[in-house]
Amino acid sequence: MKQRKISAGMVLAYLLLMACTKKQAEEFKPEAPETPGAKVSYAAVIDPIFKARCNGCHSAGRSGSVAWTFSGLSSVTADADRIKNAVLVKKSMPLGGSLSATDLQSIKDWFDQGMQP
Ligand code: HEC
């Protein structure tokens, strides 16, 4: 009888522990990097977008390079106003295509946050 009492108590303690652990895991979910307003860095978020969506036409010698030559962070900050205008306002770039809503939001946040490296 004494033996049964102990194991019932242990089962109850185990269940309570599991319930707590599960609840904590749900509360501490990290924010996704695409969340509007989250800190956006050039290296982690913006550089991959520009490399995939702009570099093909804007690297040195390509069709778009006369208008603007892409060569990493400093080439973007140096022409920030023209890039903002083309990508976020007129949406004329990327030429012949468009960026996802997530990429547009990331680029907007990055400019708004002062172009963090
Ligand atoms: C398919 C080729 C192509 C792609 C992709 C492309 N561009 Fe362009 N871009 C051009 C060409 C060609 C020009 C010059 C003629 C023009 O303005 O339409 C240009 C012009 C520009 C200009 C100058 C506009 C102005 O008004 O002074 C900027 C800034 C620019 N592109 C930024 C970008 C950015 C940022 C991306 C990526 C999001 C991008 N482009 C993607 C071909 C492209």
Short mmCIF file of N, CA and C and ligand atoms in Angstrom, two decimals:
data_model
loop_
_atom_site.label_atom_id
_atom_site.label_comp_id
_atom_site.label_asym_id
_atom_site.label_seq_id
_atom_site.Cartn_x
_atom_site.Cartn_y
_atom_site.Cartn_z
N MET A 1 0.84 -1.22 0.00
CA MET A 1 0.00 0.00 0.00
C MET A 1 0.87 1.25 0.00
N LYS A 2 1.88 1.24 0.91
CA LYS A 2 2.80 2.37 1.00
C LYS A 2 3.51 2.58 -0.36
N GLN A 3 3.90 1.49 -0.94
CA GLN A 3 4.60 1.51 -2.23
C GLN A 3 3.74 2.21 -3.29
N ARG A 4 2.44 1.90 -3.34
CA ARG A 4 1.54 2.49 -4.36
C ARG A 4 1.40 3.99 -4.19
N LYS A 5 1.32 4.40 -2.92
CA LYS A 5 1.16 5.83 -2.63
C LYS A 5 2.33 6.62 -3.22
N ILE A 6 3.53 6.09 -3.02
CA ILE A 6 4.73 6.79 -3.51
C ILE A 6 4.70 6.91 -5.04
N SER A 7 4.38 5.83 -5.71
CA SER A 7 4.43 5.91 -7.17
C SER A 7 3.34 6.82 -7.73
N ALA A 8 2.19 6.87 -7.06
CA ALA A 8 1.13 7.78 -7.52
C ALA A 8 1.63 9.22 -7.39
N GLY A 9 2.31 9.52 -6.28
CA GLY A 9 2.85 10.85 -6.07
C GLY A 9 3.88 11.19 -7.12
N MET A 10 4.70 10.23 -7.47
CA MET A 10 5.73 10.46 -8.47
C MET A 10 5.14 10.73 -9.85
N VAL A 11 4.07 9.99 -10.16
CA VAL A 11 3.41 10.20 -11.46
C VAL A 11 2.85 11.62 -11.52
N LEU A 12 2.22 12.03 -10.40
CA LEU A 12 1.63 13.37 -10.35
C LEU A 12 2.72 14.44 -10.52
N ALA A 13 3.83 14.27 -9.81
CA ALA A 13 4.93 15.22 -9.91
C ALA A 13 5.45 15.27 -11.34
N TYR A 14 5.57 14.13 -11.95
CA TYR A 14 6.06 14.05 -13.33
C TYR A 14 5.13 14.81 -14.29
N LEU A 15 3.81 14.58 -14.08
CA LEU A 15 2.84 15.25 -14.97
C LEU A 15 2.91 16.77 -14.80
N LEU A 16 3.04 17.23 -13.55
CA LEU A 16 3.13 18.67 -13.31
C LEU A 16 4.36 19.25 -13.98
N LEU A 17 5.48 18.52 -13.85
CA LEU A 17 6.73 18.96 -14.44
C LEU A 17 6.60 19.08 -15.96
N MET A 18 5.97 18.08 -16.56
CA MET A 18 5.78 18.09 -18.01
C MET A 18 4.94 19.29 -18.44
N ALA A 19 3.86 19.54 -17.66
CA ALA A 19 2.96 20.64 -18.00
C ALA A 19 3.72 21.96 -17.97
N CYS A 20 4.56 22.15 -16.94
CA CYS A 20 5.34 23.39 -16.81
C CYS A 20 6.30 23.53 -17.98
N THR A 21 7.02 22.46 -18.28
CA THR A 21 8.02 22.51 -19.33
C THR A 21 7.39 22.88 -20.66
N LYS A 22 6.23 22.29 -20.93
CA LYS A 22 5.57 22.56 -22.20
C LYS A 22 5.13 24.02 -22.28
N LYS A 23 4.58 24.53 -21.16
CA LYS A 23 4.10 25.91 -21.16
C LYS A 23 5.26 26.87 -21.40
N GLN A 24 6.40 26.63 -20.73
CA GLN A 24 7.55 27.52 -20.90
C GLN A 24 8.05 27.51 -22.33
N ALA A 25 8.08 26.34 -22.93
CA ALA A 25 8.56 26.24 -24.30
C ALA A 25 7.70 27.10 -25.23
N GLU A 26 6.40 27.16 -24.93
CA GLU A 26 5.51 27.96 -25.78
C GLU A 26 5.71 29.45 -25.56
N GLU A 27 6.00 29.83 -24.31
CA GLU A 27 6.13 31.26 -24.00
C GLU A 27 7.41 31.86 -24.56
N PHE A 28 8.47 31.08 -24.69
CA PHE A 28 9.76 31.63 -25.10
C PHE A 28 10.07 31.41 -26.57
N LYS A 29 9.07 31.39 -27.38
CA LYS A 29 9.28 31.26 -28.82
C LYS A 29 10.05 32.50 -29.33
N PRO A 30 11.18 32.34 -30.01
CA PRO A 30 11.90 33.51 -30.50
C PRO A 30 11.16 34.15 -31.68
N GLU A 31 11.36 35.46 -31.86
CA GLU A 31 10.70 36.16 -32.97
C GLU A 31 11.36 35.79 -34.29
N ALA A 32 10.56 35.63 -35.31
CA ALA A 32 11.10 35.35 -36.64
C ALA A 32 11.82 36.61 -37.14
N PRO A 33 12.91 36.48 -37.92
CA PRO A 33 13.64 37.65 -38.38
C PRO A 33 12.81 38.55 -39.30
N GLU A 34 11.76 38.01 -39.93
CA GLU A 34 10.96 38.81 -40.87
C GLU A 34 9.92 39.67 -40.15
N THR A 35 9.77 39.48 -38.82
CA THR A 35 8.76 40.24 -38.09
C THR A 35 8.96 41.74 -38.32
N PRO A 36 7.94 42.47 -38.77
CA PRO A 36 8.10 43.90 -38.98
C PRO A 36 8.58 44.58 -37.71
N GLY A 37 9.56 45.46 -37.85
CA GLY A 37 10.09 46.17 -36.70
C GLY A 37 11.28 45.49 -36.06
N ALA A 38 11.55 44.21 -36.39
CA ALA A 38 12.72 43.52 -35.84
C ALA A 38 13.98 44.14 -36.43
N LYS A 39 15.10 44.08 -35.69
CA LYS A 39 16.36 44.64 -36.18
C LYS A 39 16.82 43.91 -37.43
N VAL A 40 17.15 44.68 -38.47
CA VAL A 40 17.57 44.11 -39.74
C VAL A 40 19.03 44.50 -39.98
N SER A 41 19.90 43.51 -40.21
CA SER A 41 21.29 43.84 -40.50
C SER A 41 21.57 43.63 -41.99
N TYR A 42 22.50 44.41 -42.53
CA TYR A 42 22.84 44.28 -43.94
C TYR A 42 23.35 42.87 -44.23
N ALA A 43 24.33 42.44 -43.41
CA ALA A 43 25.00 41.16 -43.69
C ALA A 43 24.03 39.98 -43.69
N ALA A 44 23.12 39.95 -42.71
CA ALA A 44 22.26 38.77 -42.55
C ALA A 44 21.07 38.78 -43.48
N VAL A 45 20.51 39.96 -43.75
CA VAL A 45 19.22 40.02 -44.44
C VAL A 45 19.30 40.69 -45.81
N ILE A 46 19.94 41.85 -45.87
CA ILE A 46 19.88 42.68 -47.07
C ILE A 46 20.86 42.21 -48.16
N ASP A 47 22.07 41.88 -47.75
CA ASP A 47 23.07 41.46 -48.74
C ASP A 47 22.59 40.25 -49.57
N PRO A 48 22.01 39.22 -48.92
CA PRO A 48 21.51 38.09 -49.74
C PRO A 48 20.42 38.50 -50.73
N ILE A 49 19.58 39.46 -50.38
CA ILE A 49 18.52 39.93 -51.30
C ILE A 49 19.17 40.64 -52.49
N PHE A 50 20.09 41.56 -52.21
CA PHE A 50 20.73 42.33 -53.30
C PHE A 50 21.57 41.42 -54.19
N LYS A 51 22.22 40.44 -53.57
CA LYS A 51 23.03 39.52 -54.38
C LYS A 51 22.15 38.69 -55.30
N ALA A 52 21.00 38.27 -54.79
CA ALA A 52 20.12 37.41 -55.59
C ALA A 52 19.30 38.20 -56.61
N ARG A 53 18.91 39.43 -56.26
CA ARG A 53 17.93 40.13 -57.06
C ARG A 53 18.44 41.36 -57.81
N CYS A 54 19.64 41.83 -57.51
CA CYS A 54 20.15 43.05 -58.15
C CYS A 54 21.51 42.82 -58.81
N ASN A 55 22.32 41.98 -58.19
CA ASN A 55 23.72 41.82 -58.62
C ASN A 55 23.84 41.37 -60.08
N GLY A 56 22.93 40.54 -60.55
CA GLY A 56 23.01 40.02 -61.91
C GLY A 56 23.03 41.12 -62.96
N CYS A 57 22.34 42.22 -62.71
CA CYS A 57 22.31 43.34 -63.65
C CYS A 57 23.18 44.50 -63.21
N HIS A 58 23.51 44.56 -61.91
CA HIS A 58 24.18 45.77 -61.41
C HIS A 58 25.62 45.56 -60.99
N SER A 59 26.17 44.35 -61.14
CA SER A 59 27.61 44.20 -60.87
C SER A 59 28.36 44.88 -62.01
N ALA A 60 29.62 45.22 -61.80
CA ALA A 60 30.40 45.98 -62.77
C ALA A 60 30.32 45.34 -64.16
N GLY A 61 30.04 46.16 -65.16
CA GLY A 61 30.02 45.69 -66.54
C GLY A 61 28.67 45.17 -67.03
N ARG A 62 27.70 44.99 -66.11
CA ARG A 62 26.38 44.49 -66.52
C ARG A 62 25.47 45.63 -66.96
N SER A 63 24.30 45.25 -67.53
CA SER A 63 23.40 46.23 -68.16
C SER A 63 23.03 47.41 -67.26
N GLY A 64 22.83 47.16 -65.98
CA GLY A 64 22.37 48.23 -65.09
C GLY A 64 23.50 48.99 -64.41
N SER A 65 24.74 48.57 -64.63
CA SER A 65 25.84 49.13 -63.83
C SER A 65 26.17 50.58 -64.17
N VAL A 66 25.72 51.05 -65.36
CA VAL A 66 25.95 52.46 -65.69
C VAL A 66 25.10 53.35 -64.77
N ALA A 67 23.86 52.89 -64.52
CA ALA A 67 22.96 53.66 -63.65
C ALA A 67 23.37 53.54 -62.19
N TRP A 68 23.80 52.34 -61.77
CA TRP A 68 24.22 52.11 -60.38
C TRP A 68 24.98 50.79 -60.33
N THR A 69 26.18 50.82 -59.77
CA THR A 69 26.98 49.60 -59.67
C THR A 69 26.92 49.04 -58.25
N PHE A 70 26.47 47.79 -58.14
CA PHE A 70 26.39 47.13 -56.84
C PHE A 70 27.72 46.47 -56.51
N SER A 71 28.26 46.79 -55.31
CA SER A 71 29.47 46.12 -54.86
C SER A 71 29.46 46.01 -53.34
N GLY A 72 28.31 45.67 -52.77
CA GLY A 72 28.23 45.49 -51.33
C GLY A 72 27.69 46.71 -50.59
N LEU A 73 27.81 46.67 -49.27
CA LEU A 73 27.19 47.66 -48.38
C LEU A 73 27.44 49.12 -48.77
N SER A 74 28.70 49.49 -49.00
CA SER A 74 28.99 50.91 -49.23
C SER A 74 28.35 51.40 -50.53
N SER A 75 28.20 50.51 -51.52
CA SER A 75 27.57 50.93 -52.78
C SER A 75 26.07 51.17 -52.58
N VAL A 76 25.50 50.54 -51.57
CA VAL A 76 24.08 50.73 -51.28
C VAL A 76 23.88 52.00 -50.44
N THR A 77 24.69 52.17 -49.38
CA THR A 77 24.51 53.36 -48.54
C THR A 77 24.83 54.63 -49.32
N ALA A 78 25.81 54.57 -50.25
CA ALA A 78 26.19 55.76 -51.02
C ALA A 78 25.06 56.23 -51.94
N ASP A 79 24.21 55.31 -52.38
CA ASP A 79 23.12 55.66 -53.28
C ASP A 79 21.75 55.37 -52.67
N ALA A 80 21.68 55.48 -51.34
CA ALA A 80 20.48 55.07 -50.60
C ALA A 80 19.20 55.71 -51.16
N ASP A 81 19.25 57.01 -51.44
CA ASP A 81 18.03 57.70 -51.87
C ASP A 81 17.53 57.18 -53.21
N ARG A 82 18.45 56.98 -54.15
CA ARG A 82 18.02 56.47 -55.47
C ARG A 82 17.49 55.04 -55.35
N ILE A 83 18.13 54.24 -54.50
CA ILE A 83 17.69 52.85 -54.35
C ILE A 83 16.32 52.79 -53.67
N LYS A 84 16.15 53.58 -52.61
CA LYS A 84 14.85 53.64 -51.94
C LYS A 84 13.76 54.01 -52.93
N ASN A 85 14.06 55.03 -53.74
CA ASN A 85 13.08 55.51 -54.71
C ASN A 85 12.74 54.41 -55.73
N ALA A 86 13.76 53.75 -56.27
CA ALA A 86 13.54 52.74 -57.31
C ALA A 86 12.84 51.49 -56.76
N VAL A 87 13.25 51.07 -55.55
CA VAL A 87 12.75 49.79 -55.01
C VAL A 87 11.47 49.95 -54.20
N LEU A 88 11.41 51.00 -53.36
CA LEU A 88 10.28 51.12 -52.44
C LEU A 88 9.18 52.06 -52.93
N VAL A 89 9.57 53.11 -53.66
CA VAL A 89 8.57 54.10 -54.08
C VAL A 89 8.03 53.77 -55.47
N LYS A 90 8.92 53.83 -56.47
CA LYS A 90 8.46 53.56 -57.85
C LYS A 90 8.28 52.08 -58.11
N LYS A 91 9.00 51.26 -57.35
CA LYS A 91 9.00 49.80 -57.54
C LYS A 91 9.40 49.43 -58.98
N SER A 92 10.30 50.24 -59.56
CA SER A 92 10.78 49.96 -60.92
C SER A 92 11.92 48.93 -60.90
N MET A 93 12.49 48.67 -59.71
CA MET A 93 13.55 47.67 -59.55
C MET A 93 13.12 46.61 -58.55
N PRO A 94 13.46 45.34 -58.74
CA PRO A 94 14.26 44.78 -59.83
C PRO A 94 13.53 44.86 -61.18
N LEU A 95 14.27 45.31 -62.22
CA LEU A 95 13.71 45.46 -63.55
C LEU A 95 13.11 44.14 -64.03
N GLY A 96 11.87 44.19 -64.51
CA GLY A 96 11.24 42.99 -65.05
C GLY A 96 10.78 41.99 -63.99
N GLY A 97 10.87 42.35 -62.71
CA GLY A 97 10.44 41.42 -61.67
C GLY A 97 9.91 42.17 -60.47
N SER A 98 9.72 41.49 -59.37
CA SER A 98 9.29 42.17 -58.16
C SER A 98 9.82 41.42 -56.95
N LEU A 99 9.89 42.14 -55.84
CA LEU A 99 10.36 41.53 -54.60
C LEU A 99 9.15 41.05 -53.80
N SER A 100 9.35 40.03 -52.96
CA SER A 100 8.28 39.55 -52.09
C SER A 100 7.95 40.63 -51.06
N ALA A 101 6.75 40.56 -50.52
CA ALA A 101 6.34 41.51 -49.48
C ALA A 101 7.30 41.47 -48.31
N THR A 102 7.81 40.28 -47.99
CA THR A 102 8.75 40.12 -46.87
C THR A 102 10.06 40.84 -47.16
N ASP A 103 10.59 40.69 -48.40
CA ASP A 103 11.84 41.35 -48.76
C ASP A 103 11.66 42.87 -48.77
N LEU A 104 10.53 43.34 -49.30
CA LEU A 104 10.27 44.78 -49.33
C LEU A 104 10.22 45.34 -47.91
N GLN A 105 9.56 44.61 -47.00
CA GLN A 105 9.45 45.05 -45.61
C GLN A 105 10.84 45.09 -44.96
N SER A 106 11.66 44.07 -45.24
CA SER A 106 13.01 44.02 -44.66
C SER A 106 13.84 45.20 -45.15
N ILE A 107 13.76 45.51 -46.45
CA ILE A 107 14.54 46.62 -47.02
C ILE A 107 14.07 47.94 -46.43
N LYS A 108 12.75 48.10 -46.31
CA LYS A 108 12.20 49.32 -45.73
C LYS A 108 12.67 49.47 -44.28
N ASP A 109 12.56 48.39 -43.49
CA ASP A 109 13.00 48.43 -42.09
C ASP A 109 14.49 48.77 -41.99
N TRP A 110 15.28 48.18 -42.89
CA TRP A 110 16.73 48.40 -42.85
C TRP A 110 17.06 49.87 -43.10
N PHE A 111 16.42 50.50 -44.09
CA PHE A 111 16.63 51.93 -44.32
C PHE A 111 16.13 52.74 -43.12
N ASP A 112 14.93 52.41 -42.64
CA ASP A 112 14.34 53.16 -41.52
C ASP A 112 15.22 53.09 -40.26
N GLN A 113 15.91 51.94 -40.08
CA GLN A 113 16.73 51.75 -38.88
C GLN A 113 18.13 52.33 -39.05
N GLY A 114 18.38 53.01 -40.17
CA GLY A 114 19.67 53.68 -40.33
C GLY A 114 20.75 52.82 -40.97
N MET A 115 20.36 51.80 -41.74
CA MET A 115 21.29 51.00 -42.55
C MET A 115 22.39 50.35 -41.70
N GLN A 116 21.99 49.49 -40.77
CA GLN A 116 22.95 48.76 -39.91
C GLN A 116 23.76 47.76 -40.74
N PRO A 117 25.08 47.68 -40.50
CA PRO A 117 25.89 46.70 -41.22
C PRO A 117 25.52 45.27 -40.82
C1 HEC B 1 17.10 42.67 -65.16
C2 HEC B 1 18.14 43.61 -64.84
C3 HEC B 1 18.00 44.42 -63.55
C4 HEC B 1 17.71 43.99 -62.29
C5 HEC B 1 17.41 42.57 -61.82
C6 HEC B 1 17.78 45.15 -61.42
N1 HEC B 1 18.08 46.27 -62.16
FE1 HEC B 1 18.28 48.15 -61.48
N2 HEC B 1 18.54 48.84 -63.38
C7 HEC B 1 18.65 48.06 -64.50
C8 HEC B 1 18.88 48.92 -65.64
C9 HEC B 1 19.05 48.41 -67.08
C10 HEC B 1 18.90 50.23 -65.17
C11 HEC B 1 19.10 51.52 -66.00
C12 HEC B 1 17.87 51.87 -66.77
C13 HEC B 1 16.70 52.13 -65.92
O1 HEC B 1 16.75 52.96 -65.01
O2 HEC B 1 15.66 51.47 -66.16
C14 HEC B 1 18.69 50.15 -63.74
C15 HEC B 1 18.63 51.26 -62.90
C16 HEC B 1 18.68 51.20 -61.52
C17 HEC B 1 18.83 52.32 -60.63
C18 HEC B 1 18.93 53.77 -61.03
C19 HEC B 1 17.55 54.33 -61.11
C20 HEC B 1 17.51 55.83 -61.13
O3 HEC B 1 16.38 56.35 -61.22
O4 HEC B 1 18.55 56.48 -61.03
C21 HEC B 1 18.84 51.83 -59.37
C22 HEC B 1 19.02 52.63 -58.07
C23 HEC B 1 18.66 50.40 -59.45
N3 HEC B 1 18.55 50.05 -60.78
C24 HEC B 1 18.59 49.57 -58.36
C25 HEC B 1 18.31 48.21 -58.46
C26 HEC B 1 18.13 47.36 -57.29
C27 HEC B 1 18.28 47.83 -55.86
C28 HEC B 1 17.82 46.13 -57.76
C29 HEC B 1 17.51 44.91 -56.95
C30 HEC B 1 16.41 45.01 -56.03
C31 HEC B 1 17.83 46.20 -59.21
N4 HEC B 1 18.12 47.48 -59.58
C32 HEC B 1 17.59 45.13 -60.04
C33 HEC B 1 18.57 46.68 -64.54
C34 HEC B 1 18.22 45.87 -63.47
#
